Short mmCIF file of C-alpha atoms and ligand atoms in Angstrom, two decimals:
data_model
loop_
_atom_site.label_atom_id
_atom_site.label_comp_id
_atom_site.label_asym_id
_atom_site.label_seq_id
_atom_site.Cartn_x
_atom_site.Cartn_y
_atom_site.Cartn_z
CA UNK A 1029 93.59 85.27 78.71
CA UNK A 1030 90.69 85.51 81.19
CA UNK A 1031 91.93 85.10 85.23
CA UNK A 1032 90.98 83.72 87.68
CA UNK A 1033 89.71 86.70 89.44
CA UNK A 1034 88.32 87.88 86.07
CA UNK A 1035 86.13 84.69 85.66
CA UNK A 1036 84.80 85.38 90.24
CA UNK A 1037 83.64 88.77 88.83
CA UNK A 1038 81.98 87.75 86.10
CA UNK A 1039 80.29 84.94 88.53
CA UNK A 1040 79.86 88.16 90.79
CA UNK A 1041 78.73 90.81 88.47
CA UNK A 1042 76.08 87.66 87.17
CA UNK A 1043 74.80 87.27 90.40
CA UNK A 1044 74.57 90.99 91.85
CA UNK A 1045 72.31 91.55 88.10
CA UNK A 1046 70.04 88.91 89.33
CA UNK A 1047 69.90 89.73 92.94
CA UNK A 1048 69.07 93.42 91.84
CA UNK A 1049 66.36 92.39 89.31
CA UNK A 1050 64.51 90.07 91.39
CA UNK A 1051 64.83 92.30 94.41
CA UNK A 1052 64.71 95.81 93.59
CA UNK A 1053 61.19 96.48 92.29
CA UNK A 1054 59.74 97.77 95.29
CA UNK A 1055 62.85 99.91 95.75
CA UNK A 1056 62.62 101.37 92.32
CA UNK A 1057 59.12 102.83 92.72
CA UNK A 1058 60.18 104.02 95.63
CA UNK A 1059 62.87 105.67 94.54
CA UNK A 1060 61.23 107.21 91.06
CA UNK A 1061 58.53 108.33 93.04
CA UNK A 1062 60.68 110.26 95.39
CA UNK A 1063 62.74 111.41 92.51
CA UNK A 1064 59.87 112.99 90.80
CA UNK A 1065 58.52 114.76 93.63
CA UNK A 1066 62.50 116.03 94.24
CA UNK A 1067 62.57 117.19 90.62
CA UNK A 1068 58.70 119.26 91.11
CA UNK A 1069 59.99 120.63 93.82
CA UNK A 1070 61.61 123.63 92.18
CA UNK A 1071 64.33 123.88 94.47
CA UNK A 1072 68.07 124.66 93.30
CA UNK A 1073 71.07 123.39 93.75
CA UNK A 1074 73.55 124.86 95.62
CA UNK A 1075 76.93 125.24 95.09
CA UNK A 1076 79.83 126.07 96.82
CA UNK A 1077 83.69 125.29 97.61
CA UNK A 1078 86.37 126.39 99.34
CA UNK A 1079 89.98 125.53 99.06
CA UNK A 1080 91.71 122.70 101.93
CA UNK A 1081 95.01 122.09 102.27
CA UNK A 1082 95.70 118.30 103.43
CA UNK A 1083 98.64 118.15 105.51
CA UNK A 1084 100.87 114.75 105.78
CA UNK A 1085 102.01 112.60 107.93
CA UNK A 1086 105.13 111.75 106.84
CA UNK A 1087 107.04 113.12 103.08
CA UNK A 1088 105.35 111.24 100.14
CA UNK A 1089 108.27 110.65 97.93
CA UNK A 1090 107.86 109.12 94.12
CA UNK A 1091 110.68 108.29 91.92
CA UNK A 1092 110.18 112.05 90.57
CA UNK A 1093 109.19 114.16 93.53
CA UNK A 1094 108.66 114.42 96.85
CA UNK A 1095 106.48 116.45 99.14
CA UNK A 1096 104.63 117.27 102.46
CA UNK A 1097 101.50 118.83 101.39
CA UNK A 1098 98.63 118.07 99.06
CA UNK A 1099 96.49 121.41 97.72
CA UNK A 1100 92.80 120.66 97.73
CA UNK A 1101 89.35 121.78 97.29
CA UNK A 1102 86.38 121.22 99.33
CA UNK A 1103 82.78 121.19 97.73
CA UNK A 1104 79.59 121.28 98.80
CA UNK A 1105 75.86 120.77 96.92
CA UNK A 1106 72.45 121.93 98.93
CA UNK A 1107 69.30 120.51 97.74
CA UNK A 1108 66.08 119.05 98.98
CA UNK A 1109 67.14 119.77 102.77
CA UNK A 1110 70.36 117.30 102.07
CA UNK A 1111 74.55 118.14 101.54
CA UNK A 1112 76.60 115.72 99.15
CA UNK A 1113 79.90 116.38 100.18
CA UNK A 1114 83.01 116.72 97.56
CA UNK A 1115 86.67 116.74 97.06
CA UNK A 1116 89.12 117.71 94.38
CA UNK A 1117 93.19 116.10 95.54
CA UNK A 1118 95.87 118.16 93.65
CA UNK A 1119 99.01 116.92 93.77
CA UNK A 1120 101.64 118.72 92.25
CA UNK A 1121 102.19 116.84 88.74
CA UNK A 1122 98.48 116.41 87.75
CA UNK A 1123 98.76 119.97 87.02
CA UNK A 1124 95.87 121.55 88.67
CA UNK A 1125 95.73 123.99 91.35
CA UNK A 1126 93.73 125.54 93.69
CA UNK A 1127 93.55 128.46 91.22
CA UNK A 1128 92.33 126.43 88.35
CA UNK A 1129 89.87 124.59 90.29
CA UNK A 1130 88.20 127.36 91.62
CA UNK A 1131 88.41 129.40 87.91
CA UNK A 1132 86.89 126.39 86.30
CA UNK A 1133 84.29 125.62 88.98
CA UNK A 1134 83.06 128.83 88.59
CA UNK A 1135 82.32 128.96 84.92
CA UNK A 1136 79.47 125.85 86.00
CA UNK A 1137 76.21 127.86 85.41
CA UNK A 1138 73.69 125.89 88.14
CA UNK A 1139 70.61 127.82 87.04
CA UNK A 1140 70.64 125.31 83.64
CA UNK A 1141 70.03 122.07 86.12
CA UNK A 1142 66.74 121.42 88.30
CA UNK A 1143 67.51 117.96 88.65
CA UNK A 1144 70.49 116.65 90.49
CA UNK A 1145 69.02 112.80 89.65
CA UNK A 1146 70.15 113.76 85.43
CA UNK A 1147 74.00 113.26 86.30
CA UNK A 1148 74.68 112.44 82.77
CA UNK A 1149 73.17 115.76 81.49
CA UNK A 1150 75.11 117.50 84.45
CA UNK A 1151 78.36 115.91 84.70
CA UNK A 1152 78.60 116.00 80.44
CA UNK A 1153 77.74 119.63 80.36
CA UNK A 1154 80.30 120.00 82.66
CA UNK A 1155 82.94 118.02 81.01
CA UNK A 1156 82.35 120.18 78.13
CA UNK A 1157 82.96 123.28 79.63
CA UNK A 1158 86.89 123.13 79.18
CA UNK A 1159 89.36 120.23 78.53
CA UNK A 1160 91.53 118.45 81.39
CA UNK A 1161 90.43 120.08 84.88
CA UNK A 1162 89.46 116.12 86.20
CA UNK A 1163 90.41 116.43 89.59
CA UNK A 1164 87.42 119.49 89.67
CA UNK A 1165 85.04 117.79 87.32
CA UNK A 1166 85.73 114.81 89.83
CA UNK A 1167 84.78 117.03 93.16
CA UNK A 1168 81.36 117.55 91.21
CA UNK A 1169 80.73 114.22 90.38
CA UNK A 1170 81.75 112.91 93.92
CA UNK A 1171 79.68 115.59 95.76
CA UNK A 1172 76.49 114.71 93.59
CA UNK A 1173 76.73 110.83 94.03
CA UNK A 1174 76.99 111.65 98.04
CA UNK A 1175 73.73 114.53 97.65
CA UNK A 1176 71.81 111.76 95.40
CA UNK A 1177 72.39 108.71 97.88
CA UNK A 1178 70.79 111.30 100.76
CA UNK A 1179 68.19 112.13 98.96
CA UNK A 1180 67.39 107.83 98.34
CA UNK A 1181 68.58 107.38 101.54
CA UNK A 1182 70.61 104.71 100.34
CA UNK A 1183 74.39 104.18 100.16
CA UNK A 1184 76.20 104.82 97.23
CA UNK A 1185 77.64 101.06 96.23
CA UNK A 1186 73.75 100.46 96.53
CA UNK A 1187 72.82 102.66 93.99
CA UNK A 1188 75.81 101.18 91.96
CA UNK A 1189 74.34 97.66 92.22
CA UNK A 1190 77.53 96.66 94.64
CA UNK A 1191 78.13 94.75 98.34
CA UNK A 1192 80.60 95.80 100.23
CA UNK A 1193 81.56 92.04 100.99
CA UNK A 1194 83.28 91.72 97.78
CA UNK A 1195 85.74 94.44 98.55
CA UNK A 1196 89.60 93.33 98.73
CA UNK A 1197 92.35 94.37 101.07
CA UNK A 1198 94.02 97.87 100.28
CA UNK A 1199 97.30 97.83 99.91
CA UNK A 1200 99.13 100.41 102.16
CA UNK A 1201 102.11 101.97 100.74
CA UNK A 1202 105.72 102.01 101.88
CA UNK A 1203 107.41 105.21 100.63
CA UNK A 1204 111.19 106.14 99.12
CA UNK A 1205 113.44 106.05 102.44
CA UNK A 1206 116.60 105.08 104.18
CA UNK A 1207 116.28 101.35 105.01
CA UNK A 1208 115.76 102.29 108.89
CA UNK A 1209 112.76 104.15 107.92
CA UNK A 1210 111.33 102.02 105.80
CA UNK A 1211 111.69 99.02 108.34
CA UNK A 1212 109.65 101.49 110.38
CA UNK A 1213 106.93 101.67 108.01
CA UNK A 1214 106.76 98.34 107.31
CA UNK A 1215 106.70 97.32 110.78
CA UNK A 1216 103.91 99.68 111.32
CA UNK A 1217 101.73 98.60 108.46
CA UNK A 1218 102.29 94.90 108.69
CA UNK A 1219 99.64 94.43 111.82
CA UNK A 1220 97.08 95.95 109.97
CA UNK A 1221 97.55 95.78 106.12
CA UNK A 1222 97.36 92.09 104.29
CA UNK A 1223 98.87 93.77 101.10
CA UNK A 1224 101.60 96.52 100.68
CA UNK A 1225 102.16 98.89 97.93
CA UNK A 1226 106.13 99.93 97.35
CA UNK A 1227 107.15 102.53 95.43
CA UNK A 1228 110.67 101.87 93.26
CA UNK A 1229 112.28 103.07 90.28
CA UNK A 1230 115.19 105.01 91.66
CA UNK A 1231 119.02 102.92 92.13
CA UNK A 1232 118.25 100.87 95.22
CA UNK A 1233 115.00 99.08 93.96
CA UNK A 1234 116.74 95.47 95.58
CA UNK A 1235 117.50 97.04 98.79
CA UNK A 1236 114.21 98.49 99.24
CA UNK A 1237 112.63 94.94 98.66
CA UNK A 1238 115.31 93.01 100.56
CA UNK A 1239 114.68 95.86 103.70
CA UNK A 1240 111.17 94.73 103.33
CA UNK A 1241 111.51 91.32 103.40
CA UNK A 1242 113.50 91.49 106.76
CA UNK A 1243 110.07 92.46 108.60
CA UNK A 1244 107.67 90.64 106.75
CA UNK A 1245 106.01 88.50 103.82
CA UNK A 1246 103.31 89.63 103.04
CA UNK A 1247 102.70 89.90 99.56
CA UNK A 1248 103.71 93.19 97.68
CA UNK A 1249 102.18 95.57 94.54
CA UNK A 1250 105.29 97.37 93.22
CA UNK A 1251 104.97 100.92 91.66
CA UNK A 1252 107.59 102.05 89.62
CA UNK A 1253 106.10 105.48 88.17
CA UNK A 1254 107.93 105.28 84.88
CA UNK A 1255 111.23 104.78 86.68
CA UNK A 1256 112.67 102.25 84.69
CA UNK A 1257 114.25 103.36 81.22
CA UNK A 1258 115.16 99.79 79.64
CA UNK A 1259 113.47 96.65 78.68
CA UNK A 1260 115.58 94.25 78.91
CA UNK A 1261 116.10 96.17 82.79
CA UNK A 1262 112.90 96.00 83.47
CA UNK A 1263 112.04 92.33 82.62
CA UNK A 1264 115.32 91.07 84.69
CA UNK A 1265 114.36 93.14 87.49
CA UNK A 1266 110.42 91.70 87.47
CA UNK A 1267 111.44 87.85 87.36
CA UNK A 1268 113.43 88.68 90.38
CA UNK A 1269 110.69 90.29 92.29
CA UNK A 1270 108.71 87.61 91.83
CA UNK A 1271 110.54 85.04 93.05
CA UNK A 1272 110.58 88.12 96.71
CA UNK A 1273 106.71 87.38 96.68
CA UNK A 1274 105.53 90.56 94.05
CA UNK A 1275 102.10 90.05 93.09
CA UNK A 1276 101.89 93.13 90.03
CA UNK A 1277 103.58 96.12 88.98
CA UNK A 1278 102.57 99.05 88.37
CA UNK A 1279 103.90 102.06 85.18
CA UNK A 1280 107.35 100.22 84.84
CA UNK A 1281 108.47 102.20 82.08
CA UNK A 1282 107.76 105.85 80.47
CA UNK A 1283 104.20 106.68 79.98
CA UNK A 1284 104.72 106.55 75.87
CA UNK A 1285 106.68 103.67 75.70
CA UNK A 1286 104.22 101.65 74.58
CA UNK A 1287 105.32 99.18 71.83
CA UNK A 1288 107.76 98.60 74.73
CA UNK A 1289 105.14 98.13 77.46
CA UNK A 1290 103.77 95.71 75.32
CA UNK A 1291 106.67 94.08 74.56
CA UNK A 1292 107.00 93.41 78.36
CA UNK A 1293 103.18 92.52 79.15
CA UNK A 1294 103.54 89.79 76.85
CA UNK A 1295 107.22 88.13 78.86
CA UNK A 1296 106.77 89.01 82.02
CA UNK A 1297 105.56 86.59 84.74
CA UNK A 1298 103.50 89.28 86.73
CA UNK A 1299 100.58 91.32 85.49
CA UNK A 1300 101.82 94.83 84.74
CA UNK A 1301 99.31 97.64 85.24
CA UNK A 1302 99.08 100.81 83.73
CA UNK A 1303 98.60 103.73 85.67
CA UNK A 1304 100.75 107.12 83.89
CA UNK A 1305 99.55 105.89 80.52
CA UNK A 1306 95.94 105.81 80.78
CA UNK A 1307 93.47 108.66 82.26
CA UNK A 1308 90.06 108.39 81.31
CA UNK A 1309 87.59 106.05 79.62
CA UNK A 1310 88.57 107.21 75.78
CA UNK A 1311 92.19 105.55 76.79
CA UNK A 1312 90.69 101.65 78.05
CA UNK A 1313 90.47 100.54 74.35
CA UNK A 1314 93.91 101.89 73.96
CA UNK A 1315 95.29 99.40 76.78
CA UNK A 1316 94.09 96.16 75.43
CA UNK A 1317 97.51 94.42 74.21
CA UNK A 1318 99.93 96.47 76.24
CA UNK A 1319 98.78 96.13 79.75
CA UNK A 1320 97.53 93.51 81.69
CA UNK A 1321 94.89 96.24 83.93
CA UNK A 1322 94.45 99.57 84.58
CA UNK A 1323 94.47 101.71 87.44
CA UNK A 1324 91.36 104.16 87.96
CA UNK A 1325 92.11 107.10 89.94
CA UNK A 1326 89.45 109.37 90.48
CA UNK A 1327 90.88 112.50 90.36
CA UNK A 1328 91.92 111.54 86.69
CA UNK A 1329 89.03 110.10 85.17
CA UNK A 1330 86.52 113.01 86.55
CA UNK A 1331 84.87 110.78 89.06
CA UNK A 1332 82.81 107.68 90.04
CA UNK A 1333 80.58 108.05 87.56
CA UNK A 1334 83.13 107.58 84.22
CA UNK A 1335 84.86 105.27 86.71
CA UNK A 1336 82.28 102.83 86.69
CA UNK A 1337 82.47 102.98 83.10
CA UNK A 1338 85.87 102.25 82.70
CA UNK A 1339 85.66 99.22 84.99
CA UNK A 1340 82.79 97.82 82.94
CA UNK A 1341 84.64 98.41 79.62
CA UNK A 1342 88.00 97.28 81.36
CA UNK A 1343 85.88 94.16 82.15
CA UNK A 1344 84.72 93.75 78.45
CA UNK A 1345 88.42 94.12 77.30
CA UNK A 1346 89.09 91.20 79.87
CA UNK A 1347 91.88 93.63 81.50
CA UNK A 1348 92.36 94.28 85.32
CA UNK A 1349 91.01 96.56 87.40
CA UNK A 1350 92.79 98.52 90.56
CA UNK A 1351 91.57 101.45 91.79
CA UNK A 1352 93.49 103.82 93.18
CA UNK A 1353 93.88 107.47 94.90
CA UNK A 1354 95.76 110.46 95.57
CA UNK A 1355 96.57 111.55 99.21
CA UNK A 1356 92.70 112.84 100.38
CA UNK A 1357 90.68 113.35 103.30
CA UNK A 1358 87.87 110.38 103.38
CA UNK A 1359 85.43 111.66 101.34
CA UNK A 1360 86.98 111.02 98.28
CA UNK A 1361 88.43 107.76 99.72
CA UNK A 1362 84.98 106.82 100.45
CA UNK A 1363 83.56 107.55 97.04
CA UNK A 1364 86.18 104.81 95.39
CA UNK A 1365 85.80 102.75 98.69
CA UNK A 1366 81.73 102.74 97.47
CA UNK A 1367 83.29 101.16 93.82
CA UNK A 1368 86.08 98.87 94.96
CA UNK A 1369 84.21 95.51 95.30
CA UNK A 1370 84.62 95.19 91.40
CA UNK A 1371 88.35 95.86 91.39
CA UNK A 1372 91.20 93.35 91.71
CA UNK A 1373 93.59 95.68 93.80
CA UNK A 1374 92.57 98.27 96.03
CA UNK A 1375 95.15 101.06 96.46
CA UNK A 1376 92.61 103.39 98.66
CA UNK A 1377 95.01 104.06 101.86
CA UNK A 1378 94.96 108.06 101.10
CA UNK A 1379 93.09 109.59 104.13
CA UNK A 1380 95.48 107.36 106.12
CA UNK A 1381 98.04 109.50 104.82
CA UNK A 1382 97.24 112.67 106.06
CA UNK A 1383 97.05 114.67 109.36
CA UNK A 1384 94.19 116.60 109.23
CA UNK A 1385 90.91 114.59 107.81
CA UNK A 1386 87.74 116.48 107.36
CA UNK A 1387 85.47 113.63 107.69
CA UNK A 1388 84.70 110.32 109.27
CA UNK A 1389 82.59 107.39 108.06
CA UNK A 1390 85.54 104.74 106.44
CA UNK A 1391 86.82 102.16 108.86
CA UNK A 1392 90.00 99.80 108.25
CA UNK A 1393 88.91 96.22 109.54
CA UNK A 1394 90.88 93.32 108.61
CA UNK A 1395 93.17 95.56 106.11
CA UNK A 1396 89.78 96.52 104.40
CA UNK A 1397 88.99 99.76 103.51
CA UNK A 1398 84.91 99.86 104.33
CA UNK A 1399 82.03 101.94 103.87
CA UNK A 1400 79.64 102.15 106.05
CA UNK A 1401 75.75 101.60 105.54
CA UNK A 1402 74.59 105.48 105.85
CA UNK A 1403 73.03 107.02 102.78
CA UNK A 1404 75.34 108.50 100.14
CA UNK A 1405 79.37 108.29 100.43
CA UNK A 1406 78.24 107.48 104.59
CA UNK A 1407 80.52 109.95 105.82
CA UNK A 1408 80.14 113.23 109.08
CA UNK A 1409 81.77 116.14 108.74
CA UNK A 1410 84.21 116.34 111.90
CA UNK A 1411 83.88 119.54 113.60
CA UNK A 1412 86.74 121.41 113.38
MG1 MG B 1247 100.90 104.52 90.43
#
């Protein structure tokens, strides 16, 4: 069943193909010449990265963990006079670290690539160096996207065929609490978000919402992460949240559940999105019949680049798209911030998350996570 939203981004993704073919001839040449003369330049890429630790604001507590640090690695790639700027976000149960980052990122032999414009030969070669490792693959592919868009001098959704006009509200989300603190949260994020994210799954899933809904009513994304082990639980507990103003929900039940899941999808009043059960592009097909979207996270799906993919086979599959993050400074925020005009649901509230941000170049206006217009991912290093 095609959506509403579904059948404005069709109108959209019509219109932006148009718009780009009729307007970007002149911009083409421009760019292929200036490509060419990059690639005979002889110059070589380099490499380099350096582990971060992102420090946050307040706990971050799931239905299965909680914690006050994120691990992370910074890269960086030199080339034509230009730095793209990237990031690999490891939380804990993705199962990287800054260990196997940096052992994986050095196995990458630069001397094989002349041309940072070939991302498909350079992020596939990469891919194939080991299995798993996305949240380093995804640093690459980040840093090159933000190197490539200097280089054009054009910003990244640009180069992706995208406006930033399109892109929806973020949700902000309200963490695992007592009810005083999460009043406090919610109090805080209701002057500036027009969507909130809530995580639930634990034994007080009604007073969480009812808490909520004694500061404000706005509408709500719910993320369960798996918490729910029953159906028949599950289904009960969505009717009710939609009649609190819910507008999805996110991983109700256990990643492999999926005749379950399916079972679900197909009764439940709300769309349910998949997030736990699906990782990279290979698992979209999967999806179709189970889930109403998906939820593209960066860090999981090895970066914008097989992002993009996914949304445009998510599209073809007439499933939803949200795209989402872990907690990260706002470079990485900034490289899904580049793609989220062509979600549904925008879960990209990350570098507001944490204490100490590397970079600047995102603004929140109007509970809109934006880009702005500087070539590549548009952010500054802050000078620490
Ligand atoms: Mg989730």
């Amino acid at each position: 069943m095609k959506t509403m939203k579904q059948n404005i981004c069709n109108r959209r993704t019509f219109l932006t193909v148009t718009t780009l073919t009729a307007g970007s001839a002149v911009f083409l040449k421009r760019n292929i010449a200036l490509s060419t003369q990059i690639s005979n330049e002889k110059s070589v890429m380099k490499f380099s990265f350096r582990p971060y630790e992102l420090k946050l604001n307040h706990p971050f507590t799931l239905a299965t963990s909680s914690r006050t640090v994120t691990p992370g690695v910074q890269v960086e790639i030199e080339f034509g006079g230009k730095t793209g700027y990237g990031e690999a976000a490891l939380p804990p149960y993705l199962g990287e670290s800054t260990e196997s980052v940096s052992a994986f990122l050095k196995r990458i032999d630069w001397t094989a690539f002349s041309n940072p414009f070939e991302m498909e030969d350079i992020l596939g070669s990469i891919d194939e160096i080991a299995d798993n490792n996305t949240a380093a693959k995804a640093a690459v592919d980040i840093a090159l996207h933000d190197l490539n868009g200097k280089l054009l001098g054009v910003p990244c959704y640009q180069l992706l065929g995208l406006s930033p006009k399109q892109i929806p509200p973020t949700t902000f989300t309200i963490s695992i609490a007592e009810p005083d603190v999460i009043r406090t949260q919610t109090q805080n994020a209701a002057g500036k978000f027009k969507i909130l994210k809530v995580k639930l799954g634990r034994d007080n899933d009604k007073e969480i919402i009812e808490t909520i809904r004694s500061v404000t009513d706005l509408p709500l994304i719910v993320d369960v992460n798996q918490g729910w082990k029953d159906k028949h639980y599950a289904l009960d507990n969505i009717y009710w949240l939609r009649e609190k103003g819910i507008v999805m929900v996110e991983q109700p039940l256990p990643k492999s559940w999926w005749e379950e899941a399916g079972w679900l999808t197909e009764r439940s009043p709300l769309p349910i999105f998949a997030d736990e059960s699906i990782q990279r592009i290979s698992d979209v097909m999967k999806i179709k019949g189970y889930f109403s979207g998906i939820n593209i996270k960066l860090m999981k799906c090895t970066g914008m680049r097989e992002a993009w993919k996914m949304i445009t086979l998510a599209r073809a599959c007439h499933l939803g798209v949200m795209l989402g993050c872990m907690t990260e400074t706002s470079c990485a925020i900034a490289a899904a911030v580049h793609l989220s005009s062509a979600a549904d649901f925008v879960d990209l509230d990350g570098n507001l998350l944490i204490a100490n941000d590397l970079f600047q170049g995102i603004r929140l206006e109007n509970g809109r996570q934006l880009p702005t217009d500087l070539p590549g991912l548009g952010i500054n290093k802050i000078e620490q």
